[in-house]
Tab-separated table of N, CA and C in Angstrom:
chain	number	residue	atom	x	y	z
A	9	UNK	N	-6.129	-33.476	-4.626
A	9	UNK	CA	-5.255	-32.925	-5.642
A	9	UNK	C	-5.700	-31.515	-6.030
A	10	UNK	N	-6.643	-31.472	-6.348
A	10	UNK	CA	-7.534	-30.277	-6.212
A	10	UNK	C	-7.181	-28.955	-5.193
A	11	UNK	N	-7.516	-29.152	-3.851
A	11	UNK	CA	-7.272	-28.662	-2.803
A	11	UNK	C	-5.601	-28.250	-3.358
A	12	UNK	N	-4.586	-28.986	-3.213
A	12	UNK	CA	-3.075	-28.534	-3.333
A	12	UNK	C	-3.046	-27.251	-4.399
A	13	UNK	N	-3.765	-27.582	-5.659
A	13	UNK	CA	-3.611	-26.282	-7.136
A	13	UNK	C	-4.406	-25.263	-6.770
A	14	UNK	N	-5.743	-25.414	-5.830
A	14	UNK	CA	-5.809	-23.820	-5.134
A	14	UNK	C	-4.657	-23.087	-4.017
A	15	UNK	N	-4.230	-24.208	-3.107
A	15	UNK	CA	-3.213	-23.874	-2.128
A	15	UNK	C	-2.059	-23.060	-2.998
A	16	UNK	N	-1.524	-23.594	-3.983
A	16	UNK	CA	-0.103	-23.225	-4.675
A	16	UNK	C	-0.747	-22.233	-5.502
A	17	UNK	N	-1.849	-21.999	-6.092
A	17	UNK	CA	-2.220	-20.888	-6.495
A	17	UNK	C	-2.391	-19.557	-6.122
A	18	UNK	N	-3.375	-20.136	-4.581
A	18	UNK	CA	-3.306	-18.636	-3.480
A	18	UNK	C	-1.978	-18.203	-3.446
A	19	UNK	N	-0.787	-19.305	-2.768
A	19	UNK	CA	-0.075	-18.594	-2.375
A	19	UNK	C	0.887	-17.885	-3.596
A	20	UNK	N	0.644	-18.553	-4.576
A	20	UNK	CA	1.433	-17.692	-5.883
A	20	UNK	C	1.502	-16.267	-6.160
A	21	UNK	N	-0.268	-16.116	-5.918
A	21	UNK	CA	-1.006	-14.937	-6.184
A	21	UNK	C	-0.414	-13.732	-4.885
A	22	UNK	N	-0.415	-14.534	-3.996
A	22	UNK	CA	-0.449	-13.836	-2.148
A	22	UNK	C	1.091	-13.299	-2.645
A	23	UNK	N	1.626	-14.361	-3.479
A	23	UNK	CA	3.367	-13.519	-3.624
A	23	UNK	C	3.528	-12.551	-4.332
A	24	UNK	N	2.768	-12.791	-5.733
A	24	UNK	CA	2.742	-11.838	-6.759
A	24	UNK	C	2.467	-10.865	-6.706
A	25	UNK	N	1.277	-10.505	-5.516
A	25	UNK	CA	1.088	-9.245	-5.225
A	25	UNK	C	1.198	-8.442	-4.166
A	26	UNK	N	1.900	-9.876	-3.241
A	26	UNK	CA	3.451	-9.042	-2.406
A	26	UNK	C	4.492	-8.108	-2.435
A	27	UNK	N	4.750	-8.845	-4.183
A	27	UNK	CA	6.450	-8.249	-4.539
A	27	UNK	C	5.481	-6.698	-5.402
A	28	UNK	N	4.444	-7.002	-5.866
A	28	UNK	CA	3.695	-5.652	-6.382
A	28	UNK	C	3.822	-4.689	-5.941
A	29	UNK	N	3.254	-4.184	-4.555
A	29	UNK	CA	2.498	-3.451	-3.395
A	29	UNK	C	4.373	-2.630	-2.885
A	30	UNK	N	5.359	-3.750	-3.076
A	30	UNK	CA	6.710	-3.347	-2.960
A	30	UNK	C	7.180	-2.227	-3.723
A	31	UNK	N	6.936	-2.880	-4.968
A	31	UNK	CA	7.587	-2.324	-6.431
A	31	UNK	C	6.343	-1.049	-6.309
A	32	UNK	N	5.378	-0.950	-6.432
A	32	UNK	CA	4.461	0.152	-6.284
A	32	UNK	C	5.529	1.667	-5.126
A	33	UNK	N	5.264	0.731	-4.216
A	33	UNK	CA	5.735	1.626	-3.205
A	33	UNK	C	7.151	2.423	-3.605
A	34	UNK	N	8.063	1.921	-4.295
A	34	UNK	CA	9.265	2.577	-3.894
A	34	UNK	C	9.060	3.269	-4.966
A	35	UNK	N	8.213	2.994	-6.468
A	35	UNK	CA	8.109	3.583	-7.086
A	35	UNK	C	7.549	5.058	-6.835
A	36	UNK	N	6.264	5.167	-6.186
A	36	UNK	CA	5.319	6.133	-5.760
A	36	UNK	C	7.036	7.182	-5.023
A	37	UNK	N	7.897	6.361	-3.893
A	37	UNK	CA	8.467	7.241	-3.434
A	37	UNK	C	9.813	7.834	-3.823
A	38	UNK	N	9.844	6.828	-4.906
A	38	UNK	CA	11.524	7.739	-5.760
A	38	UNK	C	10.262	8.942	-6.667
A	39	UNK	N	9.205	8.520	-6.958
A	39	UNK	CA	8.586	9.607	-7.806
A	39	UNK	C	8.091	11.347	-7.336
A	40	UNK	N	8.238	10.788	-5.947
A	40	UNK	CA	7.784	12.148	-4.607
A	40	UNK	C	9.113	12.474	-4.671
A	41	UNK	N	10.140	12.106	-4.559
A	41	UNK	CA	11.479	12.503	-4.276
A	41	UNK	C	12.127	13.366	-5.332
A	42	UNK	N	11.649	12.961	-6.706
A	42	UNK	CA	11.945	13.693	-7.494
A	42	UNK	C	11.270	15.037	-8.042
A	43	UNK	N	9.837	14.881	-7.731
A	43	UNK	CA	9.159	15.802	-7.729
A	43	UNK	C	8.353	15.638	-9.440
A	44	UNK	N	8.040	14.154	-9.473
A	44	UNK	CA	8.014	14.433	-11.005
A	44	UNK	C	6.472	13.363	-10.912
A	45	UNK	N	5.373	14.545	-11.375
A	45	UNK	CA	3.855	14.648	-11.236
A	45	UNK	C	3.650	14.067	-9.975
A	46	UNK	N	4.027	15.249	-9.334
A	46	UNK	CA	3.949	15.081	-7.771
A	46	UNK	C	2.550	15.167	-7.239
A	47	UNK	N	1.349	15.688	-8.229
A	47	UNK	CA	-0.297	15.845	-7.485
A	47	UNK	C	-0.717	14.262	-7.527
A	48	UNK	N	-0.778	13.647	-9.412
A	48	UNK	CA	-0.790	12.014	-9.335
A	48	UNK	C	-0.201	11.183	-8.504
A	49	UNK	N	1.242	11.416	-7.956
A	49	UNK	CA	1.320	10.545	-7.147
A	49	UNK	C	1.166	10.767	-5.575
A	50	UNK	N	0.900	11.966	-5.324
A	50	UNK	CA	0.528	12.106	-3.863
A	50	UNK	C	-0.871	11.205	-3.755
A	51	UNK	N	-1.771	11.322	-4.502
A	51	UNK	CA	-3.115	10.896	-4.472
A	51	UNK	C	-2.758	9.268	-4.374
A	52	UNK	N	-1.873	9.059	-5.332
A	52	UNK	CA	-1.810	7.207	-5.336
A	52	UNK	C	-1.365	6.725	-3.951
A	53	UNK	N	-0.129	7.789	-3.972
A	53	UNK	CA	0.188	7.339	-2.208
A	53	UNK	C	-0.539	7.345	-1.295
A	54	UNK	N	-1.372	8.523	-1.394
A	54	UNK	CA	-2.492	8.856	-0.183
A	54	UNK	C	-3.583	7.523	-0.339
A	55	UNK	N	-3.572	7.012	-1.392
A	55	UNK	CA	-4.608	5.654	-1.389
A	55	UNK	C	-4.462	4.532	-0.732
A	56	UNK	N	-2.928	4.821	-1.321
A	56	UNK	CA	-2.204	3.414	-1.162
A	56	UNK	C	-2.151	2.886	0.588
A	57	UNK	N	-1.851	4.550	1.635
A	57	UNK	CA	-1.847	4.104	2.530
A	57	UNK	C	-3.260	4.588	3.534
A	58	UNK	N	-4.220	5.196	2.696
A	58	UNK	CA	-5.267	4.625	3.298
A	58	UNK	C	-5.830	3.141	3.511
A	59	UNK	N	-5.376	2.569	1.996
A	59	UNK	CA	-5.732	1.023	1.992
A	59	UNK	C	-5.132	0.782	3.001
A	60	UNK	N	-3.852	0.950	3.264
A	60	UNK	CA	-2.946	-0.017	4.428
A	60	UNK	C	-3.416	-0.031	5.505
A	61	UNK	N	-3.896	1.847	5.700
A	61	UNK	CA	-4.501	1.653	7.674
A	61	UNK	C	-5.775	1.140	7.787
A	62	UNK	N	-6.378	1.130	6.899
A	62	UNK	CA	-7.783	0.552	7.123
A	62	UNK	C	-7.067	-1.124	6.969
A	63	UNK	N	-6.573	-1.417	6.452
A	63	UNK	CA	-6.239	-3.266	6.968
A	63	UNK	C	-5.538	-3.377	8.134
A	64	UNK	N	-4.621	-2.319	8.411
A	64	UNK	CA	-4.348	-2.705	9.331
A	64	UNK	C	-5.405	-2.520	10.796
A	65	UNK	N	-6.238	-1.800	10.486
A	65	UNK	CA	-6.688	-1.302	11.259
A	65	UNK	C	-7.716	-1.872	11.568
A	66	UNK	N	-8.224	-3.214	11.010
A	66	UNK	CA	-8.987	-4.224	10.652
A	66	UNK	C	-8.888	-5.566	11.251
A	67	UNK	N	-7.644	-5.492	10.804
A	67	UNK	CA	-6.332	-6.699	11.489
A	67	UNK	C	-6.037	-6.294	12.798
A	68	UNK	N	-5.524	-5.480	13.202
A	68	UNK	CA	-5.276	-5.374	14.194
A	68	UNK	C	-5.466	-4.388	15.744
A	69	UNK	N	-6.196	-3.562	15.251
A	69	UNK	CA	-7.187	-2.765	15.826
A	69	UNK	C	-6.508	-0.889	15.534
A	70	UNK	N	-7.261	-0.562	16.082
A	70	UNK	CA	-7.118	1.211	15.948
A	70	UNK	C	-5.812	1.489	16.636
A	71	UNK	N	-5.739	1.053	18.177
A	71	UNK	CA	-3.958	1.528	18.739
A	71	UNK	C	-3.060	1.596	17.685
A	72	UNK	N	-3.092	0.656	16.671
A	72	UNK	CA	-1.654	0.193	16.320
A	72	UNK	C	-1.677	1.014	15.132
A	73	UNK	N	-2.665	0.943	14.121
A	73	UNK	CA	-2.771	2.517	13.195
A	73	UNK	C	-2.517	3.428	14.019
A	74	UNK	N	-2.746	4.082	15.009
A	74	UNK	CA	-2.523	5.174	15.464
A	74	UNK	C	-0.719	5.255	15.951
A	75	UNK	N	-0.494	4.054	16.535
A	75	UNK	CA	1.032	3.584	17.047
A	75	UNK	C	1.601	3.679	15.844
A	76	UNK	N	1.429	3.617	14.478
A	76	UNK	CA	2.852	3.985	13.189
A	76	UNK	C	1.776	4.850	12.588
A	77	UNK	N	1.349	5.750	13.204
A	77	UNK	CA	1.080	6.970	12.467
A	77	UNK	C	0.950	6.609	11.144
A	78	UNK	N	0.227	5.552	10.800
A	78	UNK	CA	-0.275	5.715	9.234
A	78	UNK	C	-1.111	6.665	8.430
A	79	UNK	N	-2.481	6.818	9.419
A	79	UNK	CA	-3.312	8.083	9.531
A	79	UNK	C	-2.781	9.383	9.085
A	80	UNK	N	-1.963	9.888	9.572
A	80	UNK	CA	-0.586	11.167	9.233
A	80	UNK	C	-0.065	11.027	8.508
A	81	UNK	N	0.480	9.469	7.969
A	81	UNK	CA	0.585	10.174	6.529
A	81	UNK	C	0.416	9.792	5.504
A	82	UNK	N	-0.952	9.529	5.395
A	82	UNK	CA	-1.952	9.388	4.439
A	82	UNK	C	-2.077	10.693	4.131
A	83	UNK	N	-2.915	11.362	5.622
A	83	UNK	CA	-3.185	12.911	4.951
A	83	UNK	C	-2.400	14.009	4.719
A	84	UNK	N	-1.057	13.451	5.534
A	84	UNK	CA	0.166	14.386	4.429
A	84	UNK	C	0.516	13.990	2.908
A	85	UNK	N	-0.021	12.738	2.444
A	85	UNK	CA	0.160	12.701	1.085
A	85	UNK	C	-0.935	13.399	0.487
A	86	UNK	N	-2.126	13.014	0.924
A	86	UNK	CA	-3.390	14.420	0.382
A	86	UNK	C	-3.417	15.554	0.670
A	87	UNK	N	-2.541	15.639	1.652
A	87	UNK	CA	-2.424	17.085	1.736
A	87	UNK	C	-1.361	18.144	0.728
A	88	UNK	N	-0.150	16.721	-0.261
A	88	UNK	CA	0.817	17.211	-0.912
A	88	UNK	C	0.172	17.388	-1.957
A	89	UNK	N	-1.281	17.235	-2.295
A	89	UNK	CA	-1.930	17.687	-3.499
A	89	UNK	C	-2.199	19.151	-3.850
A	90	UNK	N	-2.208	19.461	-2.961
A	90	UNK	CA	-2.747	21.448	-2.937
A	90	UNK	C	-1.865	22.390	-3.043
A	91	UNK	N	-0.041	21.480	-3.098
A	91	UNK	CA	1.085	22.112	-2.868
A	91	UNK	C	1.603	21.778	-4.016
């Protein structure tokens, strides 16, 4: 019984911060689009998808970061800091 309330818990959590990482994202990119505190959110973005290529890149090896150009644009979001 035990075992099941961690199972339904993980996966609660695994959802909750599914639909997060979503809502983050489109936020970060209606906020680039508009141009509104565009240095803060280049940096969040630039985090956001460093986190991503390093998991993915973890998960599934270096080709495939390199195959969706995550790398590029990470550092075009750090790079939208200086601009």
């Amino acid at each position: 019984m035990l075992q099941d309330a961690f199972k339904l818990q993980f996966i609660l959590c695994f959802f909750v911060f599914h639909l997060d990482v979503y809502i983050f994202e489109t936020i970060l990119g209606i906020l680039l689009i508009i141009g509104f505190k565009t240095r803060i959110t280049a940096v969040l973005s630039g985090a956001m998808l460093i986190i991503f290529a390093l998991g993915l890149t973890v998960g599934t090896g270096f080709k495939t970061s390199l195959d969706y150009s995550v790398f590029s644009a990470s550092a075009g979001a750090i790079i939208l800091i200086y601009f």
